[in-house]
mmCIF file of C-alpha atoms and ligand atoms in Angstrom:
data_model
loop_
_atom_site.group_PDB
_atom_site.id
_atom_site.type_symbol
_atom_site.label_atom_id
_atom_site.label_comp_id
_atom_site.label_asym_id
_atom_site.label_seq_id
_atom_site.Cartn_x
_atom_site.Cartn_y
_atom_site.Cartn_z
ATOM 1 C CA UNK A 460 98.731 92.809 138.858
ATOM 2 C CA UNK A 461 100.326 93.535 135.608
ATOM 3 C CA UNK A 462 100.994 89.989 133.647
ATOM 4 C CA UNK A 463 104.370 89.441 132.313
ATOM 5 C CA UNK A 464 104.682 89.150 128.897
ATOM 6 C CA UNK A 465 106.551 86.095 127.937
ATOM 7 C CA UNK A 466 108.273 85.881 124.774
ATOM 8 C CA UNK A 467 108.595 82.858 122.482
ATOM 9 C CA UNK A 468 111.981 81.731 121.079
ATOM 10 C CA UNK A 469 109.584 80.674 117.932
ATOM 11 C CA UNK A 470 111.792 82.722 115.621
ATOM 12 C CA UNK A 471 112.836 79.763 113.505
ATOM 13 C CA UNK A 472 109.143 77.987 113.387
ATOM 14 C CA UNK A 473 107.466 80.617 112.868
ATOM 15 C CA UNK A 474 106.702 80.961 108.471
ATOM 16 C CA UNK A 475 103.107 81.141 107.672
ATOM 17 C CA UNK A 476 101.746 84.334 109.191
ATOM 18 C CA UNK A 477 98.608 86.465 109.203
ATOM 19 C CA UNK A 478 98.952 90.240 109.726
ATOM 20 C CA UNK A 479 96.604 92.631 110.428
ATOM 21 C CA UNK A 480 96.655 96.867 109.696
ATOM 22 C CA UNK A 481 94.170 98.794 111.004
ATOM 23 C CA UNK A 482 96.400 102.388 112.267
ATOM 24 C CA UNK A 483 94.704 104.719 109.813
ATOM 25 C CA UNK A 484 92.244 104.661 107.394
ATOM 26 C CA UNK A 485 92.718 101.268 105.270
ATOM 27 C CA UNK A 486 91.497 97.820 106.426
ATOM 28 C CA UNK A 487 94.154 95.640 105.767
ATOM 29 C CA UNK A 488 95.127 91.952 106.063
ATOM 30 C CA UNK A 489 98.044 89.566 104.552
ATOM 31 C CA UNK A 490 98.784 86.267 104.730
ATOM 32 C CA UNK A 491 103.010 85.506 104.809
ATOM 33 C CA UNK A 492 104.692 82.378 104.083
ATOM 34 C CA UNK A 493 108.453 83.720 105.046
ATOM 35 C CA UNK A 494 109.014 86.440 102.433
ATOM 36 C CA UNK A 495 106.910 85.497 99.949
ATOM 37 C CA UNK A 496 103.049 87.318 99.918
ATOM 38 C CA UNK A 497 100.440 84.746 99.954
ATOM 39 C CA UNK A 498 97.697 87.391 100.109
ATOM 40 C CA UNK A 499 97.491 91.261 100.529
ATOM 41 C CA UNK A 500 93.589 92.752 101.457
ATOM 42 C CA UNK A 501 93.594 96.351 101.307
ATOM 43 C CA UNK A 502 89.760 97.840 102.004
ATOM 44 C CA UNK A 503 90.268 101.688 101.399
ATOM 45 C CA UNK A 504 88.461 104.058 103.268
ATOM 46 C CA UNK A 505 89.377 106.729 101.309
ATOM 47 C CA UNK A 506 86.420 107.367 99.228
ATOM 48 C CA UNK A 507 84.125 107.903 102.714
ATOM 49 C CA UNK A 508 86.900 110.475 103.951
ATOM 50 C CA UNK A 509 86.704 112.131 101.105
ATOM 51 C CA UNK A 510 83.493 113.753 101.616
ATOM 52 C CA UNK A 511 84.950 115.530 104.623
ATOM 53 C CA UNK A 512 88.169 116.433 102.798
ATOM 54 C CA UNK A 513 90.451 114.291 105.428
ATOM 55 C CA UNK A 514 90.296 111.442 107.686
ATOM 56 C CA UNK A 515 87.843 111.635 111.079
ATOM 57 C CA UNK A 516 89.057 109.002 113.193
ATOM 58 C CA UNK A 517 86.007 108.245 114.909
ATOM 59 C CA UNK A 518 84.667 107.067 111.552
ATOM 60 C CA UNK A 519 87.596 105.290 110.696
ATOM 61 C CA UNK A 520 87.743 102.931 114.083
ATOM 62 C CA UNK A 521 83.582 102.401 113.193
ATOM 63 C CA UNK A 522 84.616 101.607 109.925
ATOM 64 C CA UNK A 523 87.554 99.293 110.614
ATOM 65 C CA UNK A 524 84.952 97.241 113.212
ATOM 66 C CA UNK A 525 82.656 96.386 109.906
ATOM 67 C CA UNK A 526 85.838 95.846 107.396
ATOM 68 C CA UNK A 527 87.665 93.675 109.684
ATOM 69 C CA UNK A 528 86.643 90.423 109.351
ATOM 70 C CA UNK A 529 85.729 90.536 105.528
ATOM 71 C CA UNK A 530 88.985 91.613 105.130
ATOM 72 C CA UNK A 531 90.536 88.917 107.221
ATOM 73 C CA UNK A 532 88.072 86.104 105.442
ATOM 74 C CA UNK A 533 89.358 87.570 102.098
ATOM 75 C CA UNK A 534 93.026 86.991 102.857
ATOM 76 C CA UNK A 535 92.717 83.675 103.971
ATOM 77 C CA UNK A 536 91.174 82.985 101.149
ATOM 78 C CA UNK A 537 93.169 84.392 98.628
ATOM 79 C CA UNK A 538 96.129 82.786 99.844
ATOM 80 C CA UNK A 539 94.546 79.368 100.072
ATOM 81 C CA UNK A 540 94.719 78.780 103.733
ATOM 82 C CA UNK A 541 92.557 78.370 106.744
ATOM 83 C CA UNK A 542 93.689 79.795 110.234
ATOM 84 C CA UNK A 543 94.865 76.551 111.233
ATOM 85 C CA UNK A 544 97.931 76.284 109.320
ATOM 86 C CA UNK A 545 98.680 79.873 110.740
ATOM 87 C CA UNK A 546 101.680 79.969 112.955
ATOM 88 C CA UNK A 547 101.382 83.492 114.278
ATOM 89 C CA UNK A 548 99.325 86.529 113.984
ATOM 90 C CA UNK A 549 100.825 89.695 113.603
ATOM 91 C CA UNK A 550 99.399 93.439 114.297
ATOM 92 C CA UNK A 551 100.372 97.194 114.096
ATOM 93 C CA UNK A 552 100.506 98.112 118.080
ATOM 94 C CA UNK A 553 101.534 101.503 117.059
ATOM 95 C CA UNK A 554 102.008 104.520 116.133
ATOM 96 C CA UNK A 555 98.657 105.608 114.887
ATOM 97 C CA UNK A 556 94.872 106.703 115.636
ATOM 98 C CA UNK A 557 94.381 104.928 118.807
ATOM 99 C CA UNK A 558 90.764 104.079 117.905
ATOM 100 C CA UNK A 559 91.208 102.471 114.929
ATOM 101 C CA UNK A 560 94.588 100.582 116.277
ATOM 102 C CA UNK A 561 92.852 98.935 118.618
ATOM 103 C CA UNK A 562 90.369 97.439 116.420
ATOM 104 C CA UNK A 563 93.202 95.678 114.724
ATOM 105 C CA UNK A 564 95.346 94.911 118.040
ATOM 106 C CA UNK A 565 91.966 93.435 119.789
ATOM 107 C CA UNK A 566 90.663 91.281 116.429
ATOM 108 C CA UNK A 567 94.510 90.190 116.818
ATOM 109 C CA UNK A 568 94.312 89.266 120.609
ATOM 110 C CA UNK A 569 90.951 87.376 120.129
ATOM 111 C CA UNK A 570 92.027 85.517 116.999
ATOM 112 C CA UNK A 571 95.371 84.096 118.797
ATOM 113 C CA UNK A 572 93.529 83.596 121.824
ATOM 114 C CA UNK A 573 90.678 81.322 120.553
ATOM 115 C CA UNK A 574 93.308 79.842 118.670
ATOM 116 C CA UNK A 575 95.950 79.401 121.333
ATOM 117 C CA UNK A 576 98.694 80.502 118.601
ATOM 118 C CA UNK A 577 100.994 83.639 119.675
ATOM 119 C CA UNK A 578 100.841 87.286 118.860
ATOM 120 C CA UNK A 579 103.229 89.489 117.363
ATOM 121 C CA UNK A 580 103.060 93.106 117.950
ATOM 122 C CA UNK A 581 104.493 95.362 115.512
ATOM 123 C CA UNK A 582 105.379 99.305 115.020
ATOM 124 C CA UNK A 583 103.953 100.922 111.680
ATOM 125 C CA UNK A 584 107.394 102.468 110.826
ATOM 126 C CA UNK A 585 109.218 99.138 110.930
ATOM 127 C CA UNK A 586 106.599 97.628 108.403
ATOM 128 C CA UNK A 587 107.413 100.435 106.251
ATOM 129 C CA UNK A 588 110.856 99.635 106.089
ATOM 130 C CA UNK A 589 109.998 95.641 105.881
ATOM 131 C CA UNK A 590 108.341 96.323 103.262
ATOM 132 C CA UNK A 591 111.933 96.350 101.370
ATOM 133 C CA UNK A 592 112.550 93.012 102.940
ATOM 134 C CA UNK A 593 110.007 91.175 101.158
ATOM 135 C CA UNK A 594 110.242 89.308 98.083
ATOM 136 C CA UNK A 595 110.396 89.469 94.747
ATOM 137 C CA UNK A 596 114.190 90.679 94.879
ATOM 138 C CA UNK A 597 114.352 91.586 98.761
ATOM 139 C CA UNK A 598 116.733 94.079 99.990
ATOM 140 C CA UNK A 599 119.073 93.097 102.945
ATOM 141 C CA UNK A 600 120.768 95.409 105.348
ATOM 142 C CA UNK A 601 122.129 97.679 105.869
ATOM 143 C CA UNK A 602 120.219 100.287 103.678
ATOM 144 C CA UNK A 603 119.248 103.671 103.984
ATOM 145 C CA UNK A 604 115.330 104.012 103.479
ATOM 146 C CA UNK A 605 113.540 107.004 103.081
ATOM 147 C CA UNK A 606 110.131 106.611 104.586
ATOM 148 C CA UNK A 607 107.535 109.240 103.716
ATOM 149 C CA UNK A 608 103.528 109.033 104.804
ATOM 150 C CA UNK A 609 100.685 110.852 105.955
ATOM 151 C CA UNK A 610 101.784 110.922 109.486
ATOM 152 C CA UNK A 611 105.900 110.270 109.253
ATOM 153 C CA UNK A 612 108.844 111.651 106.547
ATOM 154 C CA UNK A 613 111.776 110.169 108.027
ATOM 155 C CA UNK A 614 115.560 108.797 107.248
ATOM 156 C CA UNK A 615 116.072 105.571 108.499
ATOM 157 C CA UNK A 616 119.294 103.809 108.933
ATOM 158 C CA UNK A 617 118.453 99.754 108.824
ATOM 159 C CA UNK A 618 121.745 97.737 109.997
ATOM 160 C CA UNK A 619 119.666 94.353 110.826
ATOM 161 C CA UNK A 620 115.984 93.336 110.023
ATOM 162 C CA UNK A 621 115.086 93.785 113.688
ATOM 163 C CA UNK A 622 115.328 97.880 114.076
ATOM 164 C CA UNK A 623 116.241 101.297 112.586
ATOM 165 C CA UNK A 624 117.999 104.359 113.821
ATOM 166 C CA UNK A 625 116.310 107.944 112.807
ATOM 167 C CA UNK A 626 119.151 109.848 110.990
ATOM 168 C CA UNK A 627 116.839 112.647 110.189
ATOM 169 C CA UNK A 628 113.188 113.693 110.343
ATOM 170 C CA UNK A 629 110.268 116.014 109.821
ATOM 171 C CA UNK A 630 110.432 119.138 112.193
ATOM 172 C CA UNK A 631 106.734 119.630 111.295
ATOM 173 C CA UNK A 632 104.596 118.252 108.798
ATOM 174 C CA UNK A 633 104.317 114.979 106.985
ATOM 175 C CA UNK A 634 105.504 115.116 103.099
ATOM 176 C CA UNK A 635 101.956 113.419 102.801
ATOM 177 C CA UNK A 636 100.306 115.997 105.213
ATOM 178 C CA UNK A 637 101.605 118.515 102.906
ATOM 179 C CA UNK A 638 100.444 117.313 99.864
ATOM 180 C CA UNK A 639 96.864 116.019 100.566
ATOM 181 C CA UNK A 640 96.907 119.782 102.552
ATOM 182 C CA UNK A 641 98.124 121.668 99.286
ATOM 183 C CA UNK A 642 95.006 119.140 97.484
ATOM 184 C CA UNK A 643 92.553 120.504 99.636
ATOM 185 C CA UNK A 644 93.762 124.314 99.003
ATOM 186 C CA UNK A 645 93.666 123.714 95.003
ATOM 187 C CA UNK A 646 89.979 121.911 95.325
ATOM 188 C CA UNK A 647 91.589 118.302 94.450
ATOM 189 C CA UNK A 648 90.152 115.820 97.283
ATOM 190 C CA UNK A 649 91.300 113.398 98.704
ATOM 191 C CA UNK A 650 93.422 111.586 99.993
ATOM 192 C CA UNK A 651 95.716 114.552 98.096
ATOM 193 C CA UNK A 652 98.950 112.899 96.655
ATOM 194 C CA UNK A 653 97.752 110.754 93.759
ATOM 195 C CA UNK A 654 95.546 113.461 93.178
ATOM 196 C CA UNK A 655 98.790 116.180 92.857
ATOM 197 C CA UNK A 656 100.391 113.624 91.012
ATOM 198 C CA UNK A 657 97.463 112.712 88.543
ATOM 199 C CA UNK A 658 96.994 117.012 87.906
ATOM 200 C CA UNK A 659 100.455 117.324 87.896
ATOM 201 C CA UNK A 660 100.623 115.818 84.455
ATOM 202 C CA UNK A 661 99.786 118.669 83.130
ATOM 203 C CA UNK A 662 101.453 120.847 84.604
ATOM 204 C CA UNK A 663 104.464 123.455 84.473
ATOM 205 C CA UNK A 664 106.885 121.859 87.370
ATOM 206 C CA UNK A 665 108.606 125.418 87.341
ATOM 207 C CA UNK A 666 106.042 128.012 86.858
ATOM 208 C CA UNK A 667 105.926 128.487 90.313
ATOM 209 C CA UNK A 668 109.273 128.740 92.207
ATOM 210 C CA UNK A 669 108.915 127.468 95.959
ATOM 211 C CA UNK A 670 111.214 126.962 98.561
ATOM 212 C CA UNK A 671 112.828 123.730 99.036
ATOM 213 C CA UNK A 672 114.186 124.061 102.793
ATOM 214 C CA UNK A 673 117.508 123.113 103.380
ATOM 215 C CA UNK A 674 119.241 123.737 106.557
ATOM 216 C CA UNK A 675 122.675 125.269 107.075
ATOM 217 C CA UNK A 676 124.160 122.770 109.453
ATOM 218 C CA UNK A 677 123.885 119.636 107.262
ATOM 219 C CA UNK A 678 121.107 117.948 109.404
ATOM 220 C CA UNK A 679 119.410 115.390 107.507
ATOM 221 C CA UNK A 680 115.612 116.989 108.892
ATOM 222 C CA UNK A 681 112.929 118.121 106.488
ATOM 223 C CA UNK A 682 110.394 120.591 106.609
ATOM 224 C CA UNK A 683 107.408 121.199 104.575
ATOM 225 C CA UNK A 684 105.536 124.065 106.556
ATOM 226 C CA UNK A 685 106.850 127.082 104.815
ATOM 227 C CA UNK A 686 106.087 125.300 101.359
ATOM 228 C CA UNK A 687 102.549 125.023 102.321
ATOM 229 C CA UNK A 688 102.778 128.785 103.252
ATOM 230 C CA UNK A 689 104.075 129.486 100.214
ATOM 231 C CA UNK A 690 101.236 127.898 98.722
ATOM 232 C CA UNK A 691 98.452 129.497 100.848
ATOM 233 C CA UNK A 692 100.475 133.042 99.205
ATOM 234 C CA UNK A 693 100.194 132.054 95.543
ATOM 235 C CA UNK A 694 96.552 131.172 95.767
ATOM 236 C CA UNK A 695 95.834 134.000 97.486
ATOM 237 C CA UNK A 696 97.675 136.030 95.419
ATOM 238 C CA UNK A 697 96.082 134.585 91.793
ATOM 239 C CA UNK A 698 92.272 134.607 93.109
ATOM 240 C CA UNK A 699 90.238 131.852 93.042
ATOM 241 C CA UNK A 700 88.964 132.081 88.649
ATOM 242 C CA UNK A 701 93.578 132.426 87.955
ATOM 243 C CA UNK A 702 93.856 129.455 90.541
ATOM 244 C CA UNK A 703 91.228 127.364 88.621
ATOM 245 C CA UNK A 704 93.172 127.931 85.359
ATOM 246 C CA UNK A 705 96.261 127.686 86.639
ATOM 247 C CA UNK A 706 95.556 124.814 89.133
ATOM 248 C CA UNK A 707 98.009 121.898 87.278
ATOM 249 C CA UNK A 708 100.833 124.359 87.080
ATOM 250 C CA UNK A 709 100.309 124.984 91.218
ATOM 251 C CA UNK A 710 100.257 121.358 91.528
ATOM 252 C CA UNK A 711 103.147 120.291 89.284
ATOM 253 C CA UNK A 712 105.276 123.520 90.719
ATOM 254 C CA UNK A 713 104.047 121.895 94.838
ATOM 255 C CA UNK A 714 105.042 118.194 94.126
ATOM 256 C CA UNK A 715 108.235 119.104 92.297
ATOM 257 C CA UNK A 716 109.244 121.039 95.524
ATOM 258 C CA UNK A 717 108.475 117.859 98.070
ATOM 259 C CA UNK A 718 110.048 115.663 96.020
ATOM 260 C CA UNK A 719 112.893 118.237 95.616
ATOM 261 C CA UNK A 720 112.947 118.428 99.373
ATOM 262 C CA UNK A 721 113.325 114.906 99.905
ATOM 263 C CA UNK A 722 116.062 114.186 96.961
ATOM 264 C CA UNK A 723 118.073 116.823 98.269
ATOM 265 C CA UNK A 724 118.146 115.384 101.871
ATOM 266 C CA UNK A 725 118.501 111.573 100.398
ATOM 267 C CA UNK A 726 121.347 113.012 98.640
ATOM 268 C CA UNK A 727 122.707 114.346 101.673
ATOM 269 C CA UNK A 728 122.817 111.527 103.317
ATOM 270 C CA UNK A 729 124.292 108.945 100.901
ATOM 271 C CA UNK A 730 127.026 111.597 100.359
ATOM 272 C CA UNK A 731 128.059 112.112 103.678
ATOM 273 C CA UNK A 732 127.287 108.455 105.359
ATOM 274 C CA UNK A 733 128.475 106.755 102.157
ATOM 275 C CA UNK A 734 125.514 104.284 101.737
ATOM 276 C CA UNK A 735 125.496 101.898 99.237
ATOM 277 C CA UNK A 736 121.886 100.936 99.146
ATOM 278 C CA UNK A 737 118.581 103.029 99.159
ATOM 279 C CA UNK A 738 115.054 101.650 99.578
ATOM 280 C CA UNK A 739 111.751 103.949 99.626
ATOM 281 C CA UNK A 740 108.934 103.118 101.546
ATOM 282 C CA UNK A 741 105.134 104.760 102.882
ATOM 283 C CA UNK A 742 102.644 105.614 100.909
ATOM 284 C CA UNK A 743 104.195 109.103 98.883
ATOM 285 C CA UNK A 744 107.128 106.233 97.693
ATOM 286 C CA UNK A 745 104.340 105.655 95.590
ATOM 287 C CA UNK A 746 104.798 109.015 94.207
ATOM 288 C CA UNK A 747 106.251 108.243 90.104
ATOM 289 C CA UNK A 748 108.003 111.960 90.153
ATOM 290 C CA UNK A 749 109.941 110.939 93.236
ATOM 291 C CA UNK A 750 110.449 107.433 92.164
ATOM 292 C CA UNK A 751 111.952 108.866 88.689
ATOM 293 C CA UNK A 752 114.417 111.198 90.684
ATOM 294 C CA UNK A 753 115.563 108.409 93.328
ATOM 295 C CA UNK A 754 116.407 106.367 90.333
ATOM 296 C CA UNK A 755 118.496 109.179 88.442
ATOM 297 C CA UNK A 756 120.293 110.112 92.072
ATOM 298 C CA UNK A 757 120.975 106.161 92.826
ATOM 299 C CA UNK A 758 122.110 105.685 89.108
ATOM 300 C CA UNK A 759 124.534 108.892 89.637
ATOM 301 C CA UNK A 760 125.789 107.606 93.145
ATOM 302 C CA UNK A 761 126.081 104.028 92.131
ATOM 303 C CA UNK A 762 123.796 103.027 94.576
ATOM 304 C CA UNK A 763 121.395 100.058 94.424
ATOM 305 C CA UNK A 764 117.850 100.896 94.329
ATOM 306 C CA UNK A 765 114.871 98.894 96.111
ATOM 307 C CA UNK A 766 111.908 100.289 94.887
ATOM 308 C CA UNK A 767 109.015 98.771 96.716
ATOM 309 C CA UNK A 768 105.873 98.249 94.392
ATOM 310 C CA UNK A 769 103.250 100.938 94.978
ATOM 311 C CA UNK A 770 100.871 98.582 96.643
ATOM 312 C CA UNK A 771 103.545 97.542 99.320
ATOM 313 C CA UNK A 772 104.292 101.687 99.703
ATOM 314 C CA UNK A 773 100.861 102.372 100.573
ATOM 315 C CA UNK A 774 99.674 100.997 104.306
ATOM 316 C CA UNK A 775 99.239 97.188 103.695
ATOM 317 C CA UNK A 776 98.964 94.288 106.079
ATOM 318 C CA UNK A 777 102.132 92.257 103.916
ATOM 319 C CA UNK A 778 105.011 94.788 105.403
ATOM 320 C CA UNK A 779 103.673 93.813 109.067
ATOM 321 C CA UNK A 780 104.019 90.692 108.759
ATOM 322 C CA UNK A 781 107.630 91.253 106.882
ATOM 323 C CA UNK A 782 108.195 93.450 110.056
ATOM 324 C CA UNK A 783 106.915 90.499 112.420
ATOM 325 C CA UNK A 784 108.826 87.698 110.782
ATOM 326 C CA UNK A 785 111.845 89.708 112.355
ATOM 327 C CA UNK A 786 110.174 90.679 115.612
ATOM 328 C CA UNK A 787 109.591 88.924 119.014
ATOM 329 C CA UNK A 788 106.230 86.386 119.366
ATOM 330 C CA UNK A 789 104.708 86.469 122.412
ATOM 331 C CA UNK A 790 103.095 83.009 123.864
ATOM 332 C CA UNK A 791 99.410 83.001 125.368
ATOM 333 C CA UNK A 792 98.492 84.168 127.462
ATOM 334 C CA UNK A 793 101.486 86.413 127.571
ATOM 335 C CA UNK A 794 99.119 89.286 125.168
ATOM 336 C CA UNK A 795 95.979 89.498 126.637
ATOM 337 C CA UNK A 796 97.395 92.483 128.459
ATOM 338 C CA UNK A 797 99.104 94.160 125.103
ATOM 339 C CA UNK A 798 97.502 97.619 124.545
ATOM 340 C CA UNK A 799 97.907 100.116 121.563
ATOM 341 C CA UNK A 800 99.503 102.891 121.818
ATOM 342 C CA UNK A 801 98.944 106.391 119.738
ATOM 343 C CA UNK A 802 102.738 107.007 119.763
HETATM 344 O O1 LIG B 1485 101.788 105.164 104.206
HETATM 345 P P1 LIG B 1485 100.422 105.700 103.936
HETATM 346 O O2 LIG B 1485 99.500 104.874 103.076
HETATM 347 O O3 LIG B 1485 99.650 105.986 105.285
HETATM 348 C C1 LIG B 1485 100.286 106.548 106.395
HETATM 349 O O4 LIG B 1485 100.969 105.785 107.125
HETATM 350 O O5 LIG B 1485 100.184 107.793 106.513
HETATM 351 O O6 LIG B 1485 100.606 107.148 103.296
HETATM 352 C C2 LIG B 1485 99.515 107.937 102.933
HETATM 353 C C3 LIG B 1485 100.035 109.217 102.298
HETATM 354 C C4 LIG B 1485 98.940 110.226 102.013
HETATM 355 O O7 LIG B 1485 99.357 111.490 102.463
HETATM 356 C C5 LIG B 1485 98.821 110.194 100.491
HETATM 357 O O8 LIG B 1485 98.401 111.429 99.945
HETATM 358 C C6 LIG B 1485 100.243 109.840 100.080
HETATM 359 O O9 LIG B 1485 100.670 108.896 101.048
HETATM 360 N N1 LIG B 1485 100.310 109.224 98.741
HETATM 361 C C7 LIG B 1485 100.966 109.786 97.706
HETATM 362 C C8 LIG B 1485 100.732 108.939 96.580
HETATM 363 N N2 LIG B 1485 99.971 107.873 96.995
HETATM 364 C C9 LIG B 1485 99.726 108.077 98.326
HETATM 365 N N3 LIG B 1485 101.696 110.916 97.624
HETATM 366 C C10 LIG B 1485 102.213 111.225 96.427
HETATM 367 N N4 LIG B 1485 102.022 110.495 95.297
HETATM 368 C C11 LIG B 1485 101.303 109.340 95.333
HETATM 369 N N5 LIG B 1485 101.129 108.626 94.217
HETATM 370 ZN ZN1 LIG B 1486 101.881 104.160 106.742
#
């Protein structure tokens, strides 16, 4: 028989909290005392992805099983505190590869078991929004973020800390999948948007024009596939010695056009919605191009500006436990039952 989840009024008692992120490829754990970031714990997998040009998830979930409790040791440490004082643990339930989420949500469920403390289950798109929540200089709602990743490039409307309504979203892929799939075509590794940025430098922004796509009927959705066609074209078309030469010109001419993309639909929105704040969030926020163009559109529009620090953009334990502080505990043994879910 299915056990009923019941959920703590701890909302007010709950301030020192220890949040676990396992949904892709980074190990990741963060120690909370209300807003302010005790202790962040990122262990990269990146450079053992590399070698197969992209993550394999089987190797991630192995990988998260040996980083986890380092990781968690290491945050408790850095932030001076043993699990005792801990009030609540916090975990990314979903979306995400299912493997590795359930290392996290299972090192979660054990931890507030043996502990007796409750369990917080949290969704990987609301930490990227928390993310803006947190301090120094939090942003309150309501805000317009604009959260692009590996997996998600959406516009999110944040009224209250709690939730977030989807104004507008990919149709296919990611503005990350795009670029670490446009590194891969010019020989860059991975993961592929620092590395765009980083060969960007270089780079002509406008020897190559590519589409930005805009729709017609004002939606606020984005759409990267026909870039990365576009792409595939121009390499084909150069050969692989002009490609070589010309590879920071490709890769300043590809970035310019996602971040184009996404200005363009930010723009959009704050025009026809009337926002008056903007945050970024997810790991391409870490982009500087895009940062640099958010800026000049929020300085044109008035707007106030959160820009989360890079670390905080990139898939971090700290944002789920900003997302928890405003989410519902659950008492023991309420969460032995609490499963991940890909979606
Ligand atoms: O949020 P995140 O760390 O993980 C997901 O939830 O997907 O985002 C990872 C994505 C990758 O596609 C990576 O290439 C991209 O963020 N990324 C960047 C930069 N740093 C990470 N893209 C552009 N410029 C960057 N500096
Ligand atoms: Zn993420």
């Amino acid at each position: 028989m299915a056990r009923r989840a019941r959920v703590l009024d701890l909302g007010r008692c709950v301030t020192r909290i220890l949040a676990i992120e396992t949904s892709c490829d980074d190990t990741c754990a963060a120690v909370l005392d209300g807003p302010t970031v005790l202790s962040n714990v990122v262990s990269s997998q990146a450079r053992l992805h590399a070698r197969y040009g992209g993550i394999v998830p089987e190797v991630a979930s192995r990988k998260h099983l040996e980083l986890i409790n380092p990781v968690l040791e290491s945050a408790l440490e850095d932030a001076g505190s043993d699990l005792g004082e801990i009030d609540a643990i916090a975990v990314t339930a979903k979306p995400g590869l299912i493997g590795a989420l359930l290392v996290g949500v299972n090192t979660a469920k054990s931890l507030a078991a043996a502990t007796g403390k409750p369990l917080i289950p949290v969704d990987h798109l609301h930490g990227h929004v928390a993310a803006a929540f947190l301090e120094p200089d939090p942003l309150e709602p309501p805000f317009l973020a604009l959260i692009a990743s590996g997996g998600h490039t959406l516009l999110a409307e944040v009224h209250d800390h709690r939730t977030f309504a989807v104004a507008g979203q990919t149709l296919d892929d990611a503005a990350g999948e795009a670029l670490d799939k446009a590194a891969r075509l010019l020989g860059l590794g991975f993961p592929g948007g620092p590395a765009i940025q980083r060969e960007a430098e270089s780079g002509d922004p406008e020897a190559f024009p590519l589409p930005i796509a805009m729709s017609h009927d004002g939606s606020l959705d984005f759409s990267f596939s026909g870039l990365k066609t576009a792409l595939v074209y121009a390499v084909r078309d150069l050969g692989a010695e002009a490609t070589a030469e010309r590879r920071a010109d490709l890769a300043a001419s590809f970035q310019s056009a996602v971040v184009g993309q996404l200005v363009a639909k930010l723009r959009r929105a704050i025009e026809t919605a009337g926002w008056e704040a903007v945050a970024l969030g997810g790991g391409v926020a870490a982009n500087a191009l895009l940062r640099e163009r958010t800026a000049e559109l929020c300085a044109e529009r008035g707007v106030r500006l959160k820009l989360v620090s890079p670390e905080l953009c990139t898939d971090n334990a700290a944002m789920i436990g900003s997302a928890a502080r405003h989410s519902e505990p659950i008492a023991y043994p309420g969460y032995l039952d609490l499963d991940a879910a890909a979606r």
